Coordinates of C-alpha atoms and ligand atoms in Angstrom, one line a residue:
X2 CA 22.6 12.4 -0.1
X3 CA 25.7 10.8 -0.6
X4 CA 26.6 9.1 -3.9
X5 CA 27.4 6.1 -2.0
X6 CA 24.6 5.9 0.1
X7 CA 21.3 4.2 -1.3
X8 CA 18.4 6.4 -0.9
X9 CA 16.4 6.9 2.3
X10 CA 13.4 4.2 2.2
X11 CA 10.7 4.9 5.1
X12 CA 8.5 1.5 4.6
X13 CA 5.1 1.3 6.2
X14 CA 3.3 -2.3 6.3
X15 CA 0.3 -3.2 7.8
X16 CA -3.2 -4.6 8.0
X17 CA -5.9 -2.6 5.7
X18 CA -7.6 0.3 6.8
X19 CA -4.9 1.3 9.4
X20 CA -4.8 4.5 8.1
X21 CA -1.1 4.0 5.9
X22 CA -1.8 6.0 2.8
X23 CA -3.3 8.9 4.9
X24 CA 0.1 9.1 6.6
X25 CA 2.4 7.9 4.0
X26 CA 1.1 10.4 1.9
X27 CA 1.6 13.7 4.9
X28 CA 5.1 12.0 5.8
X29 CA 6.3 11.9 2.0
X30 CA 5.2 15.4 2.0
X31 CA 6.9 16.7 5.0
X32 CA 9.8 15.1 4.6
X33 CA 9.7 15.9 0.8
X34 CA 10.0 11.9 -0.1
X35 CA 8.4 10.4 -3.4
X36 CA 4.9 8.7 -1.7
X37 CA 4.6 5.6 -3.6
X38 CA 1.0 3.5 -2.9
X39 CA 1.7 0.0 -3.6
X40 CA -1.5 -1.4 -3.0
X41 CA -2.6 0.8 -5.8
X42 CA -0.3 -1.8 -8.3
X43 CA -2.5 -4.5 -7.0
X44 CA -5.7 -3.1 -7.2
X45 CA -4.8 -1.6 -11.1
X46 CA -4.8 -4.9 -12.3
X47 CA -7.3 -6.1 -10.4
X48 CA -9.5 -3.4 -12.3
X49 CA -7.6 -4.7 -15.7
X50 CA -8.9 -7.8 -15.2
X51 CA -11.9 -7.5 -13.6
X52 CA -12.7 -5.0 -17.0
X53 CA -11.4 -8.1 -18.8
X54 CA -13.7 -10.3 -17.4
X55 CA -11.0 -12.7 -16.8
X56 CA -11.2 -15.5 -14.7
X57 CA -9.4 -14.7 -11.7
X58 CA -8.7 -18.5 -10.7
X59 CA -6.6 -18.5 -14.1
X60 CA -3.2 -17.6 -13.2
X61 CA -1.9 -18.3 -16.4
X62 CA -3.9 -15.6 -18.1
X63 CA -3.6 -13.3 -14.8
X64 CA 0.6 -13.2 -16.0
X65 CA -0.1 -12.7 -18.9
X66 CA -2.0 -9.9 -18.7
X67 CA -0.2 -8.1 -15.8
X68 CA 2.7 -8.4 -18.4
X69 CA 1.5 -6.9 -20.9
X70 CA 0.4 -3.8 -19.0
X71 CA 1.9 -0.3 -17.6
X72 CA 1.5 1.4 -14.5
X73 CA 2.5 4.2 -13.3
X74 CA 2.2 6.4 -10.6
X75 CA 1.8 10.4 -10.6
X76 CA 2.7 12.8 -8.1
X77 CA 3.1 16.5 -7.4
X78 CA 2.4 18.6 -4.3
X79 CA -1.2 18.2 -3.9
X80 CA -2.4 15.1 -6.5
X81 CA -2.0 11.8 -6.7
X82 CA -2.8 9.7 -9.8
X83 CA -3.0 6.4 -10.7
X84 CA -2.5 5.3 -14.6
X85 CA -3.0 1.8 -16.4
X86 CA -2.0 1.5 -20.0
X87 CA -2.1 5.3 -20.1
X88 CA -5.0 6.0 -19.0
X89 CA -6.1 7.0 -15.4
X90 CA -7.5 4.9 -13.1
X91 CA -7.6 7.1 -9.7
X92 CA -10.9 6.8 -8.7
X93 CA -11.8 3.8 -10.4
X94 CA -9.5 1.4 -8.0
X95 CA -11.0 2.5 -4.8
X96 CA -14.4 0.5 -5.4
X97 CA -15.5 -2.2 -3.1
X98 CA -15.1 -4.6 -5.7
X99 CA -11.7 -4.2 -6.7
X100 CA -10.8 -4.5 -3.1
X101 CA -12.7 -7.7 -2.4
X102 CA -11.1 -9.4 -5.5
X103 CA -7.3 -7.6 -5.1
X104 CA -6.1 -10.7 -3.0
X105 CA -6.2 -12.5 -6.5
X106 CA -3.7 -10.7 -8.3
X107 CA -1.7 -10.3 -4.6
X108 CA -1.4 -14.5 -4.4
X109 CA 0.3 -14.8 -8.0
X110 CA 4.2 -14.8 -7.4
X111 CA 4.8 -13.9 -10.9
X112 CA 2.8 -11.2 -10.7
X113 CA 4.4 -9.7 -6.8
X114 CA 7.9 -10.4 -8.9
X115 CA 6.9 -7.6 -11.3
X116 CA 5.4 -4.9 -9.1
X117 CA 8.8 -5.6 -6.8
X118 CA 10.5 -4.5 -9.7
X119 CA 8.5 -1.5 -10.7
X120 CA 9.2 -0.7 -6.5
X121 CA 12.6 -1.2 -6.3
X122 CA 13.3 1.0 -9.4
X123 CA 11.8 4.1 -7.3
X124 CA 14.2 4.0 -4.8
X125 CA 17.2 4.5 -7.6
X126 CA 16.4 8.1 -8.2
X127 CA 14.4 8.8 -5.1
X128 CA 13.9 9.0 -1.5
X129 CA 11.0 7.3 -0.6
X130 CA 7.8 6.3 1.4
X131 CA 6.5 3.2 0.8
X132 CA 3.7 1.6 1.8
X133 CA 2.0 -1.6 1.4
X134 CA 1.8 -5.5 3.2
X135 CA 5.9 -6.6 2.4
X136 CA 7.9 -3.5 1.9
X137 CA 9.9 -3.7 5.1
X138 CA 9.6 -8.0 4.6
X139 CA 10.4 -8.0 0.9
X140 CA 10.6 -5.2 -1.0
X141 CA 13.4 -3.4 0.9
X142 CA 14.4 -5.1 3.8
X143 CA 17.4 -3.0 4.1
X144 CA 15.0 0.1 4.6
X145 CA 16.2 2.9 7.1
X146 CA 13.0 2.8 8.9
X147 CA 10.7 0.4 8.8
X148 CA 7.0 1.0 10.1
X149 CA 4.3 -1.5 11.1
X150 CA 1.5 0.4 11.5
X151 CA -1.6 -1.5 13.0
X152 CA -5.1 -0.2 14.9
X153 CA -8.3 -2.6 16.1
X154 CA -10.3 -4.2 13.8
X155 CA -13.3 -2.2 15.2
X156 CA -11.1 0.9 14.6
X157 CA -10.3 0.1 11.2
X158 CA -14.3 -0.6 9.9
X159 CA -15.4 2.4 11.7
X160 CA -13.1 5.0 9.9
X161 CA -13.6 2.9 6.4
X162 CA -17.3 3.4 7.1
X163 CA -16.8 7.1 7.8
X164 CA -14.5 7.5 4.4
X165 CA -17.3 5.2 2.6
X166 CA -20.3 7.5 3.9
X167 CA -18.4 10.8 3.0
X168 CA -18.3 9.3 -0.6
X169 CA -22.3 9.0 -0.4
X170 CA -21.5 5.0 -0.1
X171 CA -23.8 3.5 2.4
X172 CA -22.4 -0.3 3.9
X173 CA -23.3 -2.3 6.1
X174 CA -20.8 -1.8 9.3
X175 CA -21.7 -5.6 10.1
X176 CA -20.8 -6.7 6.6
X177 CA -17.6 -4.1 6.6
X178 CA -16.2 -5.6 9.6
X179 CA -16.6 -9.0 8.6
X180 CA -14.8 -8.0 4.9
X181 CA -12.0 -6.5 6.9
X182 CA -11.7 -9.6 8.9
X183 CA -11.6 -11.8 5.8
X184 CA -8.5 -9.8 4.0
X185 CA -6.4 -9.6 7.3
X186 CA -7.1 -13.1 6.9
X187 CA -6.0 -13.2 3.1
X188 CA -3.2 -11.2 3.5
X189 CA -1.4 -12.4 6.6
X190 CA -1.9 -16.2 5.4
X191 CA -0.9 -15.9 2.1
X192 CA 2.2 -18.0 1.1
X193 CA 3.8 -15.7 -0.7
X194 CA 4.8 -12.1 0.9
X195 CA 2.1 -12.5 3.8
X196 CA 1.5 -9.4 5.9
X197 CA 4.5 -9.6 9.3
X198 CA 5.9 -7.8 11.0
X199 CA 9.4 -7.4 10.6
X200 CA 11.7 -8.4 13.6
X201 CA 13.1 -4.9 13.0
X202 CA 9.8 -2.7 12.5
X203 CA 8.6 -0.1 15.0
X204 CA 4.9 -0.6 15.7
X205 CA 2.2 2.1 16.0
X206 CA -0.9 1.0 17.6
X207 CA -2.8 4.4 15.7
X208 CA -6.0 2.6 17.7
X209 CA -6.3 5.6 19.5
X210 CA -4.0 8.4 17.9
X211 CA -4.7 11.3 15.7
X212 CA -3.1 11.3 12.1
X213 CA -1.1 14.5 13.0
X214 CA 0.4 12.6 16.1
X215 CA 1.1 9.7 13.6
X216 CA 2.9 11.9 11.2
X217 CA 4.6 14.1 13.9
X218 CA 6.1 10.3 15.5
X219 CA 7.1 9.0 12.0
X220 CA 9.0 12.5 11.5
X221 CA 10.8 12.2 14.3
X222 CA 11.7 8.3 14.3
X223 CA 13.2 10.3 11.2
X224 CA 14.9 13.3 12.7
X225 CA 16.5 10.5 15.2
X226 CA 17.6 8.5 12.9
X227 CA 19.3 11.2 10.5
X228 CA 20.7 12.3 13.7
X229 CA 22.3 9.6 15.3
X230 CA 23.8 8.4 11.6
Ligands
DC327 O1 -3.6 -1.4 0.7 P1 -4.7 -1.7 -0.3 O2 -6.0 -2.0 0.3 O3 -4.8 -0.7 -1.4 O4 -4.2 -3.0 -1.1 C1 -4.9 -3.6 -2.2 C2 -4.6 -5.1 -2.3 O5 -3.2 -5.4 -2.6 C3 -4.9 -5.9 -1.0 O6 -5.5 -7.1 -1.4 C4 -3.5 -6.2 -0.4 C5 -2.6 -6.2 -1.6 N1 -1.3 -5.7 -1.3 C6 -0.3 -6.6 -1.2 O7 -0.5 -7.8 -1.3 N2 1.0 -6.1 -1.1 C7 1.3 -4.8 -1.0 N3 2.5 -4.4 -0.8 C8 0.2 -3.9 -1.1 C9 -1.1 -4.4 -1.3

């Protein structure tokens, strides 16, 4: 790369449960990109202060603690970890109710202000994949590629309820769907950073694709790109 050039940023937005980090993740690796999980930001503090036991109507004491706290993302070939304050914080983000109560933390602008900065600062030393809600929006809307990557609700609660059962989880698909419906809901109407698409961003309907024909289009919106630069 260049010295001039600012690093290659390969953004992927859209609703939850279409399937982003799965891809994100294979692309960053193909390509040999930094994979950075933004959602994972949101739901670590959501875990801080759900641990806290703070009230998360209090957006005062939300700030506060989000400034006070440290997170940071780990990667190598084959892991991916997640730490708060030092200590790690994979697995424990993932639960049900951290994602219920992310949208929380995700409405405070104070709090979006420092996780953009965390996200921009990635891009100084890296290339990157990054995924989330307002990367191609917000975060960088100068990104080289920007993705929108979407799928039917139905779609969406069936292969949550698949990745639920294989972690011995048993849900309700009723209920799942109707959680799913509630933070499209949350997250596209939200005032500040709502999930759009950007005028810009190429859409994948992955309704009906395979996650290797996902990462095999993404690489070579890439290739094309590079190519034609
Ligand atoms: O993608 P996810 O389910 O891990 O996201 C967790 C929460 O964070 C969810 O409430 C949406 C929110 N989020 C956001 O507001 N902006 C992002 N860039 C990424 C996630």
């Amino acid at each position: 790369m260049k010295h001039n050039k600012k690093h290659f940023v390969i953004a992927i937005d859209g609703p939850a449960g279409a399937g982003k980090s799965t891809v994100a993740m294979l692309v960053a690796k193909k390509l040999g990109f930094l994979y950075v999980d933004t959602g994972a930001m949101y739901r670590a503090l959501t875990l801080k202060a759900l641990r806290q036991k703070l009230d998360l109507n209090d957006r005062q004491s939300l700030i506060e603690m989000a400034r006070k706290s440290k997170i940071e993302l780990f990667q190598n070939e084959n892991h991916y970890k997640v730490f708060l304050d030092g200590k790690e914080i994979t697995e424990e983000i993932r639960t049900e109710e951290v994602s219920r109560n992310s949208h929380f933390i995700a409405s405070v602008p104070e709090i979006r202000e420092i996780l953009w900065d965390i996200q921009r600062s990635y891009r100084n030393n890296h290339n990157i994949v990054m995924e989330g809600r307002d990367i191609g929006t917000v975060v960088f809307p100068d990104a080289q590629i920007k993705i929108y990557l979407d799928a039917s609700v139905e779609e969406r609660t069936k292969r949550r309820y698949l990745q639920l059962k294989q972690q011995g989880i048993e849900i309700d698909i009723k209920k799942l769907k109707e959680e799913i419906i509630k933070r499209d809901e949350k997250d596209s109407k939200r005032d500040i950073a709502p999930l759009k698409k950007h005028p810009e961003a190429i859409v994948i309907d992955t309704t009906n694709m395979t996650i290797e024909e996902e990462v095999l289009l993404i690489t070579e919106i890439y290739r094309k790109r590079i190519k034609s630069e």
